[in-house]
Coordinates of N, CA, C and O in Angstrom, one line a residue:
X74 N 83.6 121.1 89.9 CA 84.6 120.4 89.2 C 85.3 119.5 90.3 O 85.5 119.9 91.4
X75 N 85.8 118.3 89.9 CA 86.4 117.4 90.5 C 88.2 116.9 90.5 O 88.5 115.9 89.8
X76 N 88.9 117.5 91.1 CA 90.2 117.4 91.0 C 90.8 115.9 91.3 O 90.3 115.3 92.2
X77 N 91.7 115.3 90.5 CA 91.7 113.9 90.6 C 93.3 113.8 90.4 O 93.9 114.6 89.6
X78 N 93.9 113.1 91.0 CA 95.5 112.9 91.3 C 95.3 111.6 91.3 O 94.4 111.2 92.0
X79 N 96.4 110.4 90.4 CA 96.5 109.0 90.0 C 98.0 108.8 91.0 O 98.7 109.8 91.1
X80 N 98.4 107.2 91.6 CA 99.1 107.3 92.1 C 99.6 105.7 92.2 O 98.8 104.8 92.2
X81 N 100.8 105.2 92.4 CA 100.6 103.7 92.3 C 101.4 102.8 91.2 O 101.8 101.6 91.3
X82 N 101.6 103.7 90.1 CA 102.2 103.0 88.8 C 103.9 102.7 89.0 O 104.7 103.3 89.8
X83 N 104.2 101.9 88.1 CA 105.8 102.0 88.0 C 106.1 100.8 87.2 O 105.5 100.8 86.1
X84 N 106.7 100.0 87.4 CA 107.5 98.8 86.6 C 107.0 97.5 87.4 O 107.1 97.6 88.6
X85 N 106.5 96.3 86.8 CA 106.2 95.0 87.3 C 106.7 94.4 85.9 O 106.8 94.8 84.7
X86 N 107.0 93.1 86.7 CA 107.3 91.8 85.8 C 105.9 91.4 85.1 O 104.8 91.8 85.5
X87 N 106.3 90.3 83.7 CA 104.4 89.8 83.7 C 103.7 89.0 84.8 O 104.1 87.8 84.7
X88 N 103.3 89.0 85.4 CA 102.5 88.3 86.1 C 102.3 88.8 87.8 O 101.6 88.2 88.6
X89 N 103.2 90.1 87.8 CA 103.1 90.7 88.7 C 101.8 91.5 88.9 O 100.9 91.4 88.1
X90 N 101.6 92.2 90.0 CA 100.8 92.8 90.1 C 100.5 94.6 90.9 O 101.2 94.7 91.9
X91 N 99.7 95.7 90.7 CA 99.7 97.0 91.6 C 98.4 97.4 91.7 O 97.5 97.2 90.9
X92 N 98.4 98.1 92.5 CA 97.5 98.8 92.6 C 97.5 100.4 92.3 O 98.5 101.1 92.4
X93 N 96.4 100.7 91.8 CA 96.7 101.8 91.3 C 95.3 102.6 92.5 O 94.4 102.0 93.1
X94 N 95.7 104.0 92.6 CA 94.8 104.4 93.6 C 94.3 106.3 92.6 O 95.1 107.0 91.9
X95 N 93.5 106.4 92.9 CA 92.6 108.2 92.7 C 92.1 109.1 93.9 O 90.9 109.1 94.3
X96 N 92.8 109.6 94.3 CA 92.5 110.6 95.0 C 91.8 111.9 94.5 O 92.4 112.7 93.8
X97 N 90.3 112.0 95.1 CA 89.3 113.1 94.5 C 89.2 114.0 95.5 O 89.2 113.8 96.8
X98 N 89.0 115.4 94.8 CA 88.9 116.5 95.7 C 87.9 117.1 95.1 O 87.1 116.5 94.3
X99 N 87.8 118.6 95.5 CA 86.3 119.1 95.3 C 84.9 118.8 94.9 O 84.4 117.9 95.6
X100 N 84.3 119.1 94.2 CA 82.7 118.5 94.4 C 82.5 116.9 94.2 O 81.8 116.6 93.3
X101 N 82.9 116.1 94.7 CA 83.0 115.0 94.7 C 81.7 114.2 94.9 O 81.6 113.0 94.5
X102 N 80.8 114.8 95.3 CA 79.4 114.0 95.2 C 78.7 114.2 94.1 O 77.6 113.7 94.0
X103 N 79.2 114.9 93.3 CA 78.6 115.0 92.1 C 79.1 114.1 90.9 O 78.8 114.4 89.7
X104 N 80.2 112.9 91.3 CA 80.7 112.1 90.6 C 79.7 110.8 90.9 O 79.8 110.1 91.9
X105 N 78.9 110.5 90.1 CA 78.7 109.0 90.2 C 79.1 107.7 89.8 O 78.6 106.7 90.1
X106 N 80.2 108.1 88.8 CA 80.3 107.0 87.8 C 82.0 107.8 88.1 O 82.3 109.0 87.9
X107 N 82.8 106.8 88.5 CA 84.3 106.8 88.2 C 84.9 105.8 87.3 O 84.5 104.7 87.1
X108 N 85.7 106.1 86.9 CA 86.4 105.1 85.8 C 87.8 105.2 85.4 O 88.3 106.3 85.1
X109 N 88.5 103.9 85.3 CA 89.9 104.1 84.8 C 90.1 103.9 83.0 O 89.6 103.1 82.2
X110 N 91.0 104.9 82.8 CA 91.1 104.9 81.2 C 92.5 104.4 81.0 O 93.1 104.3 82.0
X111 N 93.1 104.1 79.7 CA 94.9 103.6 79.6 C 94.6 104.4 78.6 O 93.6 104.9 78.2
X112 N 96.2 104.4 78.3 CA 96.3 104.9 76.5 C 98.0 104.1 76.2 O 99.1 104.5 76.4
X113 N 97.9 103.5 76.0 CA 99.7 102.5 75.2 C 99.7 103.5 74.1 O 98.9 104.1 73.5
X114 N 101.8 103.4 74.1 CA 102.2 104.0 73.2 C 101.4 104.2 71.6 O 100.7 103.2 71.2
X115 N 101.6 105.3 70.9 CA 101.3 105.2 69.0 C 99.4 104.4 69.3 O 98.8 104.1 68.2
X116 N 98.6 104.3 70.7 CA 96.9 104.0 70.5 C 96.2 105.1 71.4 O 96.5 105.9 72.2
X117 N 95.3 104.9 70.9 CA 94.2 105.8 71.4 C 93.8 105.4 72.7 O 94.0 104.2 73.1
X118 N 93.3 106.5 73.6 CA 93.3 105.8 75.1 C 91.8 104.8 75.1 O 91.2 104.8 74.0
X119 N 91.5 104.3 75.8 CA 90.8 103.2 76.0 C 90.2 102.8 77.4 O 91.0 102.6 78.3
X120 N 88.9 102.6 77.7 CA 88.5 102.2 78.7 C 89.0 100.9 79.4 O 89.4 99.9 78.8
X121 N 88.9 101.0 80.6 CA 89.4 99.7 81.4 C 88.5 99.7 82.3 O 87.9 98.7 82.0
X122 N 87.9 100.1 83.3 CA 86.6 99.7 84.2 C 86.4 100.8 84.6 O 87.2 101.7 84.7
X123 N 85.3 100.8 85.0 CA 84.2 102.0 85.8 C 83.5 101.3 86.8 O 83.3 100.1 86.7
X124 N 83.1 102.2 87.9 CA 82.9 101.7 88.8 C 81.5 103.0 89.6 O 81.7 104.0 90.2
X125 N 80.3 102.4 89.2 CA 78.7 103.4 89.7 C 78.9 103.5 91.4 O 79.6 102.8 92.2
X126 N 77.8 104.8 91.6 CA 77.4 104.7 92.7 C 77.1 104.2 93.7 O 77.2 104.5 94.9
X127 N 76.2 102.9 93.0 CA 75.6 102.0 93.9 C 77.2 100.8 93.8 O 77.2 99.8 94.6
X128 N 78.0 100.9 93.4 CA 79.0 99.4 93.4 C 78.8 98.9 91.7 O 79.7 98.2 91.3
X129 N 78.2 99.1 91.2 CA 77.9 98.3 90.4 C 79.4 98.1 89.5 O 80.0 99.2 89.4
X130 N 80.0 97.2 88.9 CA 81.2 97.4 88.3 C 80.9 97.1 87.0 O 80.0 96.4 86.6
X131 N 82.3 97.9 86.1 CA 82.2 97.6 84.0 C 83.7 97.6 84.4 O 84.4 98.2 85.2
X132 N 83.8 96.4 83.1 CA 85.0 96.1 83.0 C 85.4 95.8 81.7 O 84.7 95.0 81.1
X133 N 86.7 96.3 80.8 CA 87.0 95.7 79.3 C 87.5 94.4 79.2 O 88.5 94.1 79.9
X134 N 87.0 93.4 78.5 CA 87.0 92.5 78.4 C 88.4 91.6 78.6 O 88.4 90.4 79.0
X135 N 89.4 92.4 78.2 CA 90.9 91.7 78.3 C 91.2 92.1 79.7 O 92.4 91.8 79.8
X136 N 90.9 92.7 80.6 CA 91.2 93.0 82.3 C 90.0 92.0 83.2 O 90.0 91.9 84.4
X137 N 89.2 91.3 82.3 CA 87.9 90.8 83.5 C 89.0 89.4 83.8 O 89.8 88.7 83.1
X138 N 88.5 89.5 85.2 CA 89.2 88.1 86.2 C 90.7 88.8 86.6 O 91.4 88.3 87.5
X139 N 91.0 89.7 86.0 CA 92.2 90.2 86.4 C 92.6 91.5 87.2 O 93.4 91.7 88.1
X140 N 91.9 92.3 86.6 CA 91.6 93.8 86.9 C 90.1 93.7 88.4 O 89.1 93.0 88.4
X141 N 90.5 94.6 89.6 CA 89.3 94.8 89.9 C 88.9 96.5 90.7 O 89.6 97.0 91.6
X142 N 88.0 97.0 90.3 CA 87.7 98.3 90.7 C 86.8 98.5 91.9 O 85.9 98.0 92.4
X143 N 87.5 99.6 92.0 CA 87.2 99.6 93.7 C 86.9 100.8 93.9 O 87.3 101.7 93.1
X144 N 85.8 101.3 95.3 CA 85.7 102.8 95.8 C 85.8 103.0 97.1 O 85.1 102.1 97.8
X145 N 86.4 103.9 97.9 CA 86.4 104.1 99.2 C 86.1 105.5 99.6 O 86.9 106.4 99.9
X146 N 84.4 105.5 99.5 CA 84.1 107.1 99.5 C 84.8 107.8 101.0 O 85.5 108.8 100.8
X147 N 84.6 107.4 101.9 CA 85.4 107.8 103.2 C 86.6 108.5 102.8 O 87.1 109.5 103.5
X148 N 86.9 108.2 102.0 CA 88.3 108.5 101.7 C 88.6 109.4 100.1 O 89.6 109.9 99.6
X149 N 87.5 109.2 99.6 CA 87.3 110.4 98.3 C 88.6 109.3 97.6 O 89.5 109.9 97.0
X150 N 88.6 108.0 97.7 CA 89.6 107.3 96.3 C 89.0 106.1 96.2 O 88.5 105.3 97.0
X151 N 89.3 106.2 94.6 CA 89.5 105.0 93.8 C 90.7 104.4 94.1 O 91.7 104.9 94.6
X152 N 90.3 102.9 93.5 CA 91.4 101.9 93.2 C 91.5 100.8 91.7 O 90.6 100.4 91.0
X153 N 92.2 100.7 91.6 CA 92.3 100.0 90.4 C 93.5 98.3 90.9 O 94.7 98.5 90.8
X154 N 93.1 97.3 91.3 CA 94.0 96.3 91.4 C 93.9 95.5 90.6 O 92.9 94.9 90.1
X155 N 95.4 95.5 90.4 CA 95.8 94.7 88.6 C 96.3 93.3 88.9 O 97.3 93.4 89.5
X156 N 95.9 92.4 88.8 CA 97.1 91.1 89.2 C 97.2 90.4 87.5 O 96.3 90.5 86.6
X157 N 98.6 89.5 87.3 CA 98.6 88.5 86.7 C 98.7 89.7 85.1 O 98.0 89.7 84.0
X158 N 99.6 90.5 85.4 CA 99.6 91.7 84.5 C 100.5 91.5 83.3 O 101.6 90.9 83.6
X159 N 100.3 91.7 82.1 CA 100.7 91.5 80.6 C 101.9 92.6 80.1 O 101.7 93.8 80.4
X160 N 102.8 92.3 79.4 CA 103.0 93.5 78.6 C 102.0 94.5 77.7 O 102.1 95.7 77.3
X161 N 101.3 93.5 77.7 CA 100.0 94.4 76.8 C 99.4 95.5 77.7 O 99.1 96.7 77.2
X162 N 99.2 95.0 79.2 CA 98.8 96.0 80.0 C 99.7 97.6 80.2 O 99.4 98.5 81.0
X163 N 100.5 97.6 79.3 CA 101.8 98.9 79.4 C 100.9 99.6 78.9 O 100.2 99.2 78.0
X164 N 100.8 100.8 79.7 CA 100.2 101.9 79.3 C 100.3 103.0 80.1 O 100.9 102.7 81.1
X165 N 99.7 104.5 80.0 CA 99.6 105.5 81.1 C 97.9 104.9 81.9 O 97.0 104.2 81.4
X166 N 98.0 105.2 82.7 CA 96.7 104.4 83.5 C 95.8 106.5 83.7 O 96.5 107.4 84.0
X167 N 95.0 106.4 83.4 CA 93.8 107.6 84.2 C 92.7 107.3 84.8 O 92.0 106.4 84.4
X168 N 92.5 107.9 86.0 CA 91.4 108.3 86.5 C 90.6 109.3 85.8 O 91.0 110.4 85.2
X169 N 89.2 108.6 85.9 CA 88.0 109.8 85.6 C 87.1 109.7 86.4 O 86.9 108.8 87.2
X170 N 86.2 110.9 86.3 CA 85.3 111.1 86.9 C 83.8 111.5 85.9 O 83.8 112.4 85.0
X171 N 82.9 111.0 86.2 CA 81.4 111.5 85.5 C 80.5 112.3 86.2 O 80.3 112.3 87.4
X172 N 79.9 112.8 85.5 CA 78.5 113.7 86.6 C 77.4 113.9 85.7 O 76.4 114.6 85.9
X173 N 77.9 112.8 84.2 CA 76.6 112.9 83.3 C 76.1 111.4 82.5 O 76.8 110.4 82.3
X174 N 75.2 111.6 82.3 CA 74.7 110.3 81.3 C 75.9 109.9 80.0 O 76.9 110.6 79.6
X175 N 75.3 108.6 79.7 CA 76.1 108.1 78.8 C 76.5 106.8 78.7 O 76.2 106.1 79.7
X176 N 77.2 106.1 77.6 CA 78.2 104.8 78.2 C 79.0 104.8 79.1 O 79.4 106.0 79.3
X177 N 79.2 104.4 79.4 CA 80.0 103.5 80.9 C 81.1 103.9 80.3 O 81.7 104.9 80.8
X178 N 81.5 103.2 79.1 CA 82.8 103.2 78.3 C 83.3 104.5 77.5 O 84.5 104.7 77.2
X179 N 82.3 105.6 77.3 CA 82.2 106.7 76.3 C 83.3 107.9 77.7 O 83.1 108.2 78.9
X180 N 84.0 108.2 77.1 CA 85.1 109.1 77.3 C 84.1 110.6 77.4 O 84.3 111.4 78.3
X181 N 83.4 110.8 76.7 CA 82.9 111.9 76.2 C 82.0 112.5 77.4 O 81.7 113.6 77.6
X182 N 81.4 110.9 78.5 CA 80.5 111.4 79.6 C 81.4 111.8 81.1 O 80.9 112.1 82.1
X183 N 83.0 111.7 80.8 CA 83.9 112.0 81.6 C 84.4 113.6 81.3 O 84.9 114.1 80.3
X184 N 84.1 114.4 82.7 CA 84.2 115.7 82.8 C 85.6 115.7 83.4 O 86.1 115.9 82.3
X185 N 86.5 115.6 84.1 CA 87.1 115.7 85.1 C 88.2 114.3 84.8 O 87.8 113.1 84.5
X186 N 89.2 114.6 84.8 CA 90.6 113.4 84.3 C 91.6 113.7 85.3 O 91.6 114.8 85.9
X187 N 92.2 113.0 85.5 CA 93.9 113.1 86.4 C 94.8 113.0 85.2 O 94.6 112.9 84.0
X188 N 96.2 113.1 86.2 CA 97.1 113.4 85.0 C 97.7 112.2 84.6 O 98.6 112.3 83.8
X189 N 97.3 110.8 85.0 CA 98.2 110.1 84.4 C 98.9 109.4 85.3 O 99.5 110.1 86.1
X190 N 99.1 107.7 85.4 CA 100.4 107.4 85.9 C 100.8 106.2 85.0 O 100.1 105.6 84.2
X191 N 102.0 106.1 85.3 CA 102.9 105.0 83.8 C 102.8 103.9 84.3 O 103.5 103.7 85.3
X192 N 101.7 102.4 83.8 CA 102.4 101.2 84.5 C 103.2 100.4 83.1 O 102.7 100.2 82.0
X193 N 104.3 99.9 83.4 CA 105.3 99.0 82.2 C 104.6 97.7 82.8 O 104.0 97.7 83.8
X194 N 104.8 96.7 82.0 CA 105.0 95.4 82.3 C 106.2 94.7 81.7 O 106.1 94.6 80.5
X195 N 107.0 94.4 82.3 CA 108.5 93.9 81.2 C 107.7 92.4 81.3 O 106.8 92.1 82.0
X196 N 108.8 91.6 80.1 CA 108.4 90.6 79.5 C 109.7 89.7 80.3 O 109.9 88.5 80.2

């Protein structure tokens, strides 16, 4: 199992920007596929990018050109850098981790989650 701590979030203007970072612990080579999830108030949470083994990157369509995902195995973290950020972008931001087949986007091939961190965007 892979322990995951989110870190990074807080309050930005629109067009501001943060980074969001994941710090992974335990079996961590058994994650190939990392990925950030949101969930905004009263919606269901929702994919925002993943990021394979090899680099390869997925991205939801309203974050492409904006959003970019990142890995720094040396250091067992993800990153998530947000620029040119929306109020739409308000949400709890997650880290995940995979160690199974599936969509990229499918919640269901993520074993392992962090707890969450809050980014606002005021208007």
């Amino acid at each position: 199992q892979v322990q995951l701590a989110e870190s990074g979030g807080g309050l930005v203007e629109t067009g501001g920007s943060l980074r969001l970072s994941c710090t992974a612990s335990g079996r961590t080579s058994s994650s190939y596929l990392m990925g950030w999830f949101r969930q905004a108030p009263g919606k269901e949470r929702e994919f925002v990018a993943a990021i394979d083994r090899f680099d390869g990157t997925y991205y939801q369509d309203s974050v492409k050109g904006r959003f970019t995902i990142s890995r720094d195995n040396a250091k067992n973290t993800l990153y998530l850098q947000m620029n040119s950020l929306k109020p739409a972008d308000t949400a709890v931001y997650y880290c995940a981790a995979s160690s199974s087949g599936g969509l990229v986007s499918a919640q269901y091939r993520y074993n392992s989650w962090g707890q969450g961190t809050q980014v606002t965007v005021s208007s």
